[in-house]
PDB file of C-alpha atoms in Angstrom:
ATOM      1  CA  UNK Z   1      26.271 -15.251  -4.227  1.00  0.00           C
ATOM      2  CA  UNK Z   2      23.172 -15.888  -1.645  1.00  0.00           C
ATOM      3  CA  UNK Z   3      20.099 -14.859  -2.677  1.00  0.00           C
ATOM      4  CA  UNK Z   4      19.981 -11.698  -0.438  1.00  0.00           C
ATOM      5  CA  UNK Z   5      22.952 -10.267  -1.680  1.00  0.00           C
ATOM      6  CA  UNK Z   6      21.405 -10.383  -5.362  1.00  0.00           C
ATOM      7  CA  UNK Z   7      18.451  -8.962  -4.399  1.00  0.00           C
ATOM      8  CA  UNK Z   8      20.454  -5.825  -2.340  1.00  0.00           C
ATOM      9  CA  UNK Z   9      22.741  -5.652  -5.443  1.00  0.00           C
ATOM     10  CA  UNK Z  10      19.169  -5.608  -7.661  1.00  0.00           C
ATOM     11  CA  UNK Z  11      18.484  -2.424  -5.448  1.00  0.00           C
ATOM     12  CA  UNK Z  12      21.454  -0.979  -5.774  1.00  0.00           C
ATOM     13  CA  UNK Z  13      21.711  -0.984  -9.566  1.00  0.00           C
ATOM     14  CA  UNK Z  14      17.890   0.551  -9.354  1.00  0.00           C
ATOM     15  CA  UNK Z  15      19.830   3.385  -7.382  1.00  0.00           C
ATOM     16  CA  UNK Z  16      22.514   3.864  -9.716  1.00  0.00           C
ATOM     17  CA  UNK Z  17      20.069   3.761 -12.811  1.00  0.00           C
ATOM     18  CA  UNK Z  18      18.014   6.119 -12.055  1.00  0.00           C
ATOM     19  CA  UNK Z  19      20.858   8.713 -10.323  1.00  0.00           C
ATOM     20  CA  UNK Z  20      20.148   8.323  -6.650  1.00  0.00           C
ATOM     21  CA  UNK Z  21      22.975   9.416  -5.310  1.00  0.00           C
ATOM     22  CA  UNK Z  22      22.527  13.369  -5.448  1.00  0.00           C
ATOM     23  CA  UNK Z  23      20.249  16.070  -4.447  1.00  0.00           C
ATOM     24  CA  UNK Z  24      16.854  15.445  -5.964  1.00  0.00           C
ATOM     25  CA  UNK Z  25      13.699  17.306  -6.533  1.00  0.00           C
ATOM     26  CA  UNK Z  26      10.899  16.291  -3.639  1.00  0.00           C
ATOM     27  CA  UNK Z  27       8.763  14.682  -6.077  1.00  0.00           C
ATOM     28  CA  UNK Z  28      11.466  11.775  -6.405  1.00  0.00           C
ATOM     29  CA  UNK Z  29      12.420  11.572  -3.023  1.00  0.00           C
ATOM     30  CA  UNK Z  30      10.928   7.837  -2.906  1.00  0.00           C
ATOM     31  CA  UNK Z  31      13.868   6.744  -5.328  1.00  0.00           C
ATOM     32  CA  UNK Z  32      16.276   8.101  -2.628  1.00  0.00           C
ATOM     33  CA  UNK Z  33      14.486   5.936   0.182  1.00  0.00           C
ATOM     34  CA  UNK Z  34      13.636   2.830  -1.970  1.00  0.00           C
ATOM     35  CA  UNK Z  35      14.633  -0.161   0.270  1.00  0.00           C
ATOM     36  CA  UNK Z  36      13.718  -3.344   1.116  1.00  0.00           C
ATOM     37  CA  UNK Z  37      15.287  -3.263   4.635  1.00  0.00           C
ATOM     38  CA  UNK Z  38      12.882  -1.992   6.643  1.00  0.00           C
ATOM     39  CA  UNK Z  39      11.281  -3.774   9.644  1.00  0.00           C
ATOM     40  CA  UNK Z  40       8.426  -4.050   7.738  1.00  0.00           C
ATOM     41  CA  UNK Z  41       9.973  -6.310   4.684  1.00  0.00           C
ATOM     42  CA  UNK Z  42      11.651  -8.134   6.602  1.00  0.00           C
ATOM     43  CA  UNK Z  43       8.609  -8.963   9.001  1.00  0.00           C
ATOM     44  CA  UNK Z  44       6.615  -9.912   5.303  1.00  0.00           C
ATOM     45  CA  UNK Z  45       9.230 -12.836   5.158  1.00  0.00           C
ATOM     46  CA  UNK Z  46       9.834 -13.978   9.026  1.00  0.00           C
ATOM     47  CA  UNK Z  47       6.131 -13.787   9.367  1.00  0.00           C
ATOM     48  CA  UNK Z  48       5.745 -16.755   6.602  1.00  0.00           C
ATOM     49  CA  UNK Z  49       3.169 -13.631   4.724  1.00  0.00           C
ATOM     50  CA  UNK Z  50       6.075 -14.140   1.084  1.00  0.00           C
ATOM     51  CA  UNK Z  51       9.038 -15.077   0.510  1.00  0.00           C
ATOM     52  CA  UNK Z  52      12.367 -12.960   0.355  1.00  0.00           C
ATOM     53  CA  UNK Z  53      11.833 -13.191  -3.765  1.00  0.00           C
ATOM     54  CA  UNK Z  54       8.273 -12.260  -3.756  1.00  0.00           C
ATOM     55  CA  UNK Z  55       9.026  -9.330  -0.782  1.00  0.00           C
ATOM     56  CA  UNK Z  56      11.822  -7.846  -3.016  1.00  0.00           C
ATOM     57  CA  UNK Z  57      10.000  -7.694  -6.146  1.00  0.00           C
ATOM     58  CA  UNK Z  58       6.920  -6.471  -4.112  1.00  0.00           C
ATOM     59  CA  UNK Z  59       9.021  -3.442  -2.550  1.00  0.00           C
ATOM     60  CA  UNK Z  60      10.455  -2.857  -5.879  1.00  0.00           C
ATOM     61  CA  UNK Z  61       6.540  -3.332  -7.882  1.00  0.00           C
ATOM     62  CA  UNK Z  62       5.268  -0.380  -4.663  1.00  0.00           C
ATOM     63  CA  UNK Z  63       8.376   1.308  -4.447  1.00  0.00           C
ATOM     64  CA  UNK Z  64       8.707   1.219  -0.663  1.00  0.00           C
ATOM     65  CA  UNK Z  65      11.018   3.292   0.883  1.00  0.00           C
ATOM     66  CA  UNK Z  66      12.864   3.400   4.178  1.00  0.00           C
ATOM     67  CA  UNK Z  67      13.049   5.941   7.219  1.00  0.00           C
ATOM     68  CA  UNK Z  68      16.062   7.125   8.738  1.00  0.00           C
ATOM     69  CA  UNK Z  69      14.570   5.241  12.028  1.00  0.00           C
ATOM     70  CA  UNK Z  70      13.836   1.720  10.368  1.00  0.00           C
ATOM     71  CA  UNK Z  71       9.709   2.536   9.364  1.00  0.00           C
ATOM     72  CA  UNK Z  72       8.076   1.777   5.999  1.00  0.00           C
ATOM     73  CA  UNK Z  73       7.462   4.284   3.659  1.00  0.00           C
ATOM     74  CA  UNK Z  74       4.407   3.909   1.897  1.00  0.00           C
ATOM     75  CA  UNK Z  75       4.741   6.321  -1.081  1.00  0.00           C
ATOM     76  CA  UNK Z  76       1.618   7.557  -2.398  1.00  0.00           C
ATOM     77  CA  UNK Z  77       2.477   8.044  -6.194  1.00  0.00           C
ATOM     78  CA  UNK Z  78      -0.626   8.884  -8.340  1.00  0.00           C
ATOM     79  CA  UNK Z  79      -1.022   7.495 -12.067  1.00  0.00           C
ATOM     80  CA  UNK Z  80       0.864  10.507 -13.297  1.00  0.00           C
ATOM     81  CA  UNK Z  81       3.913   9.380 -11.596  1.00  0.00           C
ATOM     82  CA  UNK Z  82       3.021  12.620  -9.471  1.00  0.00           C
ATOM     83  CA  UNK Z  83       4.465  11.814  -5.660  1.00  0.00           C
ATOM     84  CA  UNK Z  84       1.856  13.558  -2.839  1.00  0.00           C
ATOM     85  CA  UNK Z  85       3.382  11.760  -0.010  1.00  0.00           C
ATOM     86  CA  UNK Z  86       4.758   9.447   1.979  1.00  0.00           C
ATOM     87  CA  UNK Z  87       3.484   7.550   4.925  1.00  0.00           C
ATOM     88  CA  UNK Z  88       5.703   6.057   7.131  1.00  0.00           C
ATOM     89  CA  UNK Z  89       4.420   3.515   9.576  1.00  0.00           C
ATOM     90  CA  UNK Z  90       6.335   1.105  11.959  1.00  0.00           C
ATOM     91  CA  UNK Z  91       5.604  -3.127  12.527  1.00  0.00           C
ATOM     92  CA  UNK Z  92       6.885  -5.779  14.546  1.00  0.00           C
ATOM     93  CA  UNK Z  93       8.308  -8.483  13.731  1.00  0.00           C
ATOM     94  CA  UNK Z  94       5.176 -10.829  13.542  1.00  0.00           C
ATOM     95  CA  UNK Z  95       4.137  -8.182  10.999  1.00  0.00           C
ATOM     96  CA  UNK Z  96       1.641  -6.550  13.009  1.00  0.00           C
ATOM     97  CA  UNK Z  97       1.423  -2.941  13.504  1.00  0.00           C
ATOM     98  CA  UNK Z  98       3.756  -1.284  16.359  1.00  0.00           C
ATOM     99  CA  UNK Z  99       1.465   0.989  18.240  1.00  0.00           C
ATOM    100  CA  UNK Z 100       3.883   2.289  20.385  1.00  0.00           C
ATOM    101  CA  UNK Z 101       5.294   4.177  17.754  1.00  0.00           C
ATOM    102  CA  UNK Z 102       2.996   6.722  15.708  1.00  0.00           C
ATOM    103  CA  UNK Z 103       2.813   7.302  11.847  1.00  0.00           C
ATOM    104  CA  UNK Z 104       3.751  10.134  10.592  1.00  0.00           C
ATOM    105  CA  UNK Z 105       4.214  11.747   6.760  1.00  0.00           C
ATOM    106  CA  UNK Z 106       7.083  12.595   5.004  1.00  0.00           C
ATOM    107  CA  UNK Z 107       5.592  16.168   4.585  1.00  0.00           C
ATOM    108  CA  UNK Z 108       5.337  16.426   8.234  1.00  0.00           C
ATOM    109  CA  UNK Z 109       8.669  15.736   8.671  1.00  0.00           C
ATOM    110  CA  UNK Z 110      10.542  17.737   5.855  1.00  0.00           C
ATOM    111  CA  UNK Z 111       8.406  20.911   7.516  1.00  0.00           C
ATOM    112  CA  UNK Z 112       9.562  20.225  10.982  1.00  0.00           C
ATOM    113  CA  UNK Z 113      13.163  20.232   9.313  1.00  0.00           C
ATOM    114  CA  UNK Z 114      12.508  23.288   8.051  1.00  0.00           C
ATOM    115  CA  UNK Z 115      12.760  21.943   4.182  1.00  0.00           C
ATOM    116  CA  UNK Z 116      10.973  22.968   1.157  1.00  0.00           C
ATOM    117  CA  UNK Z 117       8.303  20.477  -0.290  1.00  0.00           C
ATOM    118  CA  UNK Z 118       6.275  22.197  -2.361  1.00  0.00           C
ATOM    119  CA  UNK Z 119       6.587  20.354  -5.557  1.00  0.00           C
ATOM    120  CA  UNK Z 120       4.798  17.607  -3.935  1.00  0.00           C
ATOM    121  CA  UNK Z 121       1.303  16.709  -5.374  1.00  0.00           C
ATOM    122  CA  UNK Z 122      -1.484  18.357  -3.196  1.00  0.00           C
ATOM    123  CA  UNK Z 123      -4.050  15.718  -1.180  1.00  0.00           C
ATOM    124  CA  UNK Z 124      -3.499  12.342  -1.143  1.00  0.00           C
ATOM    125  CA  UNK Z 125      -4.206   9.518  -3.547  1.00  0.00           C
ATOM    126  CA  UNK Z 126      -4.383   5.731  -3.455  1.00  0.00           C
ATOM    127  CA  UNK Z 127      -1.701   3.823  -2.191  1.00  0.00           C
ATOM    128  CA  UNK Z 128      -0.436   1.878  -5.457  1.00  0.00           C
ATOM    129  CA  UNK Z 129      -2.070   4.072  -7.911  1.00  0.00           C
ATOM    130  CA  UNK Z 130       1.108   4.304 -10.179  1.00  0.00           C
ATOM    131  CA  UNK Z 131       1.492   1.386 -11.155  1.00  0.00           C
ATOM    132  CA  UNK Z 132      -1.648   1.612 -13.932  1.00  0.00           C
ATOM    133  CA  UNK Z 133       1.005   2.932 -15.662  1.00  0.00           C
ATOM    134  CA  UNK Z 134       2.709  -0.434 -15.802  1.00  0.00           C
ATOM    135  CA  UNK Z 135      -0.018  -2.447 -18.125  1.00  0.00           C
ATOM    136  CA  UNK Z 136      -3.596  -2.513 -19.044  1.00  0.00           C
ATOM    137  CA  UNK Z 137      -5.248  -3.847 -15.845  1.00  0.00           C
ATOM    138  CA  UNK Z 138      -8.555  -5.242 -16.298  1.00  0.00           C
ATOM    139  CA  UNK Z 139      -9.409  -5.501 -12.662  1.00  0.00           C
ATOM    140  CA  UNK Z 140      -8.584  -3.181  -9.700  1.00  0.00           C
ATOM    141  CA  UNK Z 141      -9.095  -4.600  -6.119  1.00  0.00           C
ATOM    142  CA  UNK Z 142      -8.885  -1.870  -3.244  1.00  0.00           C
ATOM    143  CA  UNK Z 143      -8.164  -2.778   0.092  1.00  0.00           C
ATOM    144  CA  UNK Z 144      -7.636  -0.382   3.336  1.00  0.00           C
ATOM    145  CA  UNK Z 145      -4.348  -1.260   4.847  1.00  0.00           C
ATOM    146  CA  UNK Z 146      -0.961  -0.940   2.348  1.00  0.00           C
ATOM    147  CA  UNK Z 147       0.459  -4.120   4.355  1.00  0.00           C
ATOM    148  CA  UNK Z 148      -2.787  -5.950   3.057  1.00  0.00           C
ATOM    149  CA  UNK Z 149      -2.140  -4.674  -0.676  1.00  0.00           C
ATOM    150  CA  UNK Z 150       1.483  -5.876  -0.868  1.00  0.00           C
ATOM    151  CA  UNK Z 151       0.753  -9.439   0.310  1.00  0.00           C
ATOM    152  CA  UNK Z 152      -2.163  -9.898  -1.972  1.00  0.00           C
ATOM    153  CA  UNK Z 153      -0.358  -7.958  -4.997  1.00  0.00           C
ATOM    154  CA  UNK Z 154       1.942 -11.351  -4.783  1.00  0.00           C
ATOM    155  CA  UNK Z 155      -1.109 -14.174  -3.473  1.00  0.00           C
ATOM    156  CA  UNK Z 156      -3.599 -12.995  -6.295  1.00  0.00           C
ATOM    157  CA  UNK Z 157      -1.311 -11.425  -9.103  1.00  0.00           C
ATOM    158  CA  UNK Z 158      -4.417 -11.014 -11.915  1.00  0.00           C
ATOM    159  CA  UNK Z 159      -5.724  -8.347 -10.046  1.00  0.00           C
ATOM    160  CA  UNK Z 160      -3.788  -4.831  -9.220  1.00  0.00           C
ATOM    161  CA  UNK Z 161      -4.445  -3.945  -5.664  1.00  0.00           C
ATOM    162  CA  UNK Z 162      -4.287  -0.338  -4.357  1.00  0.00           C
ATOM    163  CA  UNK Z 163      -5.013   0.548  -0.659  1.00  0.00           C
ATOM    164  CA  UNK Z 164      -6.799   3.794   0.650  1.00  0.00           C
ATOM    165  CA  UNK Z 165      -4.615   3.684   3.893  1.00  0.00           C
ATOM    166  CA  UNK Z 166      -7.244   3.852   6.028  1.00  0.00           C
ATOM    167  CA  UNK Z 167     -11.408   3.362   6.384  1.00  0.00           C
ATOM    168  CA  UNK Z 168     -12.016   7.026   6.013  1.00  0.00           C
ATOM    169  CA  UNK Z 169     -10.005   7.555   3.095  1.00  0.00           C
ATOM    170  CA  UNK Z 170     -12.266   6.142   0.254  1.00  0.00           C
ATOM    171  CA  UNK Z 171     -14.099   8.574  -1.645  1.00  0.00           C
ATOM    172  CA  UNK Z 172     -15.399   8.863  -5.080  1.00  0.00           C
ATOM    173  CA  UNK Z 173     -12.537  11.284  -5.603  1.00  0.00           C
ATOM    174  CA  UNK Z 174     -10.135   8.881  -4.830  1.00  0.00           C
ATOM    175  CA  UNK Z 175     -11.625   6.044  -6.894  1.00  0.00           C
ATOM    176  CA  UNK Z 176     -11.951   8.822 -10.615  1.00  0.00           C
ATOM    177  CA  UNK Z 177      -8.748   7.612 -11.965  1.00  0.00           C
ATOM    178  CA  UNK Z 178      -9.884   3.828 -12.024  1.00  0.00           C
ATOM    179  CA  UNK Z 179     -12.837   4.886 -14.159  1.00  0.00           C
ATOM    180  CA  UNK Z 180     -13.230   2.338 -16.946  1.00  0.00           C
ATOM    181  CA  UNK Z 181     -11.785  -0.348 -15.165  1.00  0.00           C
ATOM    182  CA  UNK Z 182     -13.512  -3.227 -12.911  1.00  0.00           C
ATOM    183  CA  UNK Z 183     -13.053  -2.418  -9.572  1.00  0.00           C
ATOM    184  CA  UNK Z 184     -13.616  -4.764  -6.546  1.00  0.00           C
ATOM    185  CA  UNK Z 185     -13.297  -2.977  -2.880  1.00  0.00           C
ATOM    186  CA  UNK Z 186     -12.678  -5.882   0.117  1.00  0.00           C
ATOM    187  CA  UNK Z 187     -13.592  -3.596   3.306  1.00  0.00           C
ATOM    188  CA  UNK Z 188     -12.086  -4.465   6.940  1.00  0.00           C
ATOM    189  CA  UNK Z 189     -14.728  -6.541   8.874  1.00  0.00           C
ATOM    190  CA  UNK Z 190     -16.387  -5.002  12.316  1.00  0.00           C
ATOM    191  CA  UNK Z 191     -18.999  -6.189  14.458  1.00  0.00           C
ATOM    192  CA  UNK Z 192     -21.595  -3.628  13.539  1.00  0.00           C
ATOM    193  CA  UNK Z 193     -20.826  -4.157   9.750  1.00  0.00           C
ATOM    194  CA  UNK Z 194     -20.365  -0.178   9.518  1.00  0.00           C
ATOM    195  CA  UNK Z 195     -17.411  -0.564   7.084  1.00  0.00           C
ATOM    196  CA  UNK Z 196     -19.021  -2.455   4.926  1.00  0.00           C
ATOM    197  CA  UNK Z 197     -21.422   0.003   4.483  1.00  0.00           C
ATOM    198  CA  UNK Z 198     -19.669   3.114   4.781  1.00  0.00           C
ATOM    199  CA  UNK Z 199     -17.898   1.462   1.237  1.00  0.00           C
ATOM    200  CA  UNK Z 200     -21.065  -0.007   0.248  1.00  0.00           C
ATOM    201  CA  UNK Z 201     -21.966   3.649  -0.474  1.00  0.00           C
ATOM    202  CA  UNK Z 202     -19.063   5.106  -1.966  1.00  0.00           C
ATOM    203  CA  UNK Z 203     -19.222   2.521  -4.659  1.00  0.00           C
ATOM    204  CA  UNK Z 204     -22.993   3.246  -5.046  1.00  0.00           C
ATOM    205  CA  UNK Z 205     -22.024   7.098  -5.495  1.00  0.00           C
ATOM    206  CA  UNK Z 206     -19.509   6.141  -8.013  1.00  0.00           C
ATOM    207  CA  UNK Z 207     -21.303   3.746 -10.051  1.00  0.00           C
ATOM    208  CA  UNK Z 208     -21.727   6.077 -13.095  1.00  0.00           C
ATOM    209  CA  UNK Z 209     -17.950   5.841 -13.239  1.00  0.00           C
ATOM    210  CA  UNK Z 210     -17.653   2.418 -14.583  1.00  0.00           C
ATOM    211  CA  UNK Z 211     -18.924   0.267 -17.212  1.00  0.00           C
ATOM    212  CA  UNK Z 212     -20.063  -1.893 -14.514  1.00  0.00           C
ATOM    213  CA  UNK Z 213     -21.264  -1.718 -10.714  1.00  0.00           C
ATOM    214  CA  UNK Z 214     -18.367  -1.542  -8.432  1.00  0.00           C
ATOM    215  CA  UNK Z 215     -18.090  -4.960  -6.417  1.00  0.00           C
ATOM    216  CA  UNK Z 216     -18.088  -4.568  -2.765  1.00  0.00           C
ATOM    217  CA  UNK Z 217     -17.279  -7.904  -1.561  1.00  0.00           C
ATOM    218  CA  UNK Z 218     -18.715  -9.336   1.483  1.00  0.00           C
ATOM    219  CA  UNK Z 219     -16.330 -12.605   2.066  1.00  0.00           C
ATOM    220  CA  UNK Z 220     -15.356 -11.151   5.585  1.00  0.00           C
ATOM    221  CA  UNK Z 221     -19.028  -9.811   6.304  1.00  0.00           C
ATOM    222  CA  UNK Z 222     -19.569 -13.769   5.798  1.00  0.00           C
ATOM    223  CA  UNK Z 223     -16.974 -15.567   6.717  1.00  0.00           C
ATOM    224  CA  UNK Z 224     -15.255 -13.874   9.878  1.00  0.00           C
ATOM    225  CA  UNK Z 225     -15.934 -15.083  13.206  1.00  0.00           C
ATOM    226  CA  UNK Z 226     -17.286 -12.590  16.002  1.00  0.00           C
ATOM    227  CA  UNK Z 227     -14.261 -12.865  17.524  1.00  0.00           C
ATOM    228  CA  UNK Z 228     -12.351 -11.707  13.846  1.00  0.00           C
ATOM    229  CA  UNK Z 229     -15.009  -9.466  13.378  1.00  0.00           C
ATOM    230  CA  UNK Z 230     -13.963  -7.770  16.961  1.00  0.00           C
ATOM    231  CA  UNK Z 231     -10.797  -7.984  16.074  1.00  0.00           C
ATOM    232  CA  UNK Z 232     -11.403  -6.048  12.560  1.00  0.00           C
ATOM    233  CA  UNK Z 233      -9.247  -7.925  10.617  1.00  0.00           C
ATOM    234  CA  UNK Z 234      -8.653  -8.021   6.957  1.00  0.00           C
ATOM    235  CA  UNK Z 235      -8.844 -10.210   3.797  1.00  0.00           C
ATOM    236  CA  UNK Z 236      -4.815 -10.890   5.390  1.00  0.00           C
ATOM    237  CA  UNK Z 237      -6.046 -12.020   8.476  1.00  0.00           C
ATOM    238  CA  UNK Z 238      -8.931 -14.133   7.010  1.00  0.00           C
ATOM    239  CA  UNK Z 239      -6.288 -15.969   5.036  1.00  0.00           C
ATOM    240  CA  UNK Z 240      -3.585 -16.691   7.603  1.00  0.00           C
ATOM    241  CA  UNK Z 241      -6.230 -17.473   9.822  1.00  0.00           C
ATOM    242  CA  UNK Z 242      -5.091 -14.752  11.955  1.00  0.00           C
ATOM    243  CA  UNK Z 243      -7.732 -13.675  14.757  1.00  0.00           C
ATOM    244  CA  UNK Z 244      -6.230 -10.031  15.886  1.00  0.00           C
ATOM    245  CA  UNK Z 245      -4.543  -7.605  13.858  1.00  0.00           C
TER     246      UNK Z 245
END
């Protein structure tokens, strides 16, 4: 048996486990779209980013999901187990980010349809936030982009990574149920350094929080090029020497 047919079989005995083959309540919907199929996995493994083993157990660890129309669902599933929703974004196949095609949100899309989600959880969360449910992590690293917490979830696998899914999107709110933990936030790099200190604050604001100041690291502030720093990349980019996003 080759090794993608064991990990599709992997999937499908997830499916059958957990009863995925029937109507289910909205809150569960990402065990109906769980996939690793999507133009997005499979760009993680062309792209040289993991390998197929690492990408499978990485979809599996964030529970990705699939659209109907080949896009990435990025399932945000708080530490409750408590699904808000889903974002569902679109890539090429070098892994970068199709901008041709818009993101949109699972809510969005059920309420165009005319469908009933109101058992989702209201507001958003962290991207990744379920899984402190799976052991006692010690360290938390947040990152912006959900592309850039999968990869590093399986290149540094001590730490947990969560992403906010966008620059905007951190918030002391956002960052209460890590209280107690370490937490390290990597920011996007930009020439003005604005990122840096838009998350320079939160983590200033939330200090009382934690046992210990939140780390805002500043390896990109440092390290990135002007022409990476244009380019805004991330801790992803910095590693795979990648100049544009």
């Amino acid at each position: 048996m080759k090794a993608n047919d064991i990990f599709e079989h992997t999937f499908l005995s997830v499916r059958r486990r957990l009863g995925l083959f029937g109507p289910h309540a909205p809150h569960l919907m990402w065990q109906q779209r769980l996939s690793c199929q999507s133009a997005f996995c499979r760009a993680l493994v062309d792209g040289g980013y993991l390998s197929r083993e690492q990408m499978c157990r990485a979809a599996l660890y964030y529970r990705l999901g699939m659209s109907r129309d080949g896009g990435v669902i990025f399932w945000q599933i708080d530490e409750h187990d408590r699904t808000h929703d889903g974002k569902i974004m679109y890539y090429r196949a070098d892994c970068h980010r199709d901008h041709d095609r818009q993101p949109s949100w699972v809510s969005y899309r059920l309420r165009r349809a005319g469908m009933d989600y109101g058992r989702l959880a209201e507001g958003h969360c962290l991207f990744g936030l379920h899984l402190l449910q799976r052991q006692s992590w010690k360290t938390v690293a947040v990152v912006e982009a959900e592309k850039t917490a999968v990869i590093m979830s399986a290149l540094s696998p001590q730490y947990l990574w969560l992403a906010t899914g966008g620059m905007g999107e951190l918030s002391v709110a956002r960052l209460r149920p890590l209280a107690g933990r370490r937490v390290m936030l990597f920011p996007d790099t930009d020439v003005t350094g604005d990122t840096y200190r838009r998350w320079y604050d939160v983590a200033v604001a939330a200090s009382d929080l934690f046992p210990r100041p939140v780390t805002v690291s500043r390896l990109l502030e440092q390290r990135a090029t002007a022409a990476q720093k244009a380019a805004k990349i991330d801790i992803v980019d910095l590693i795979f020497k990648q100049p544009t996003l």
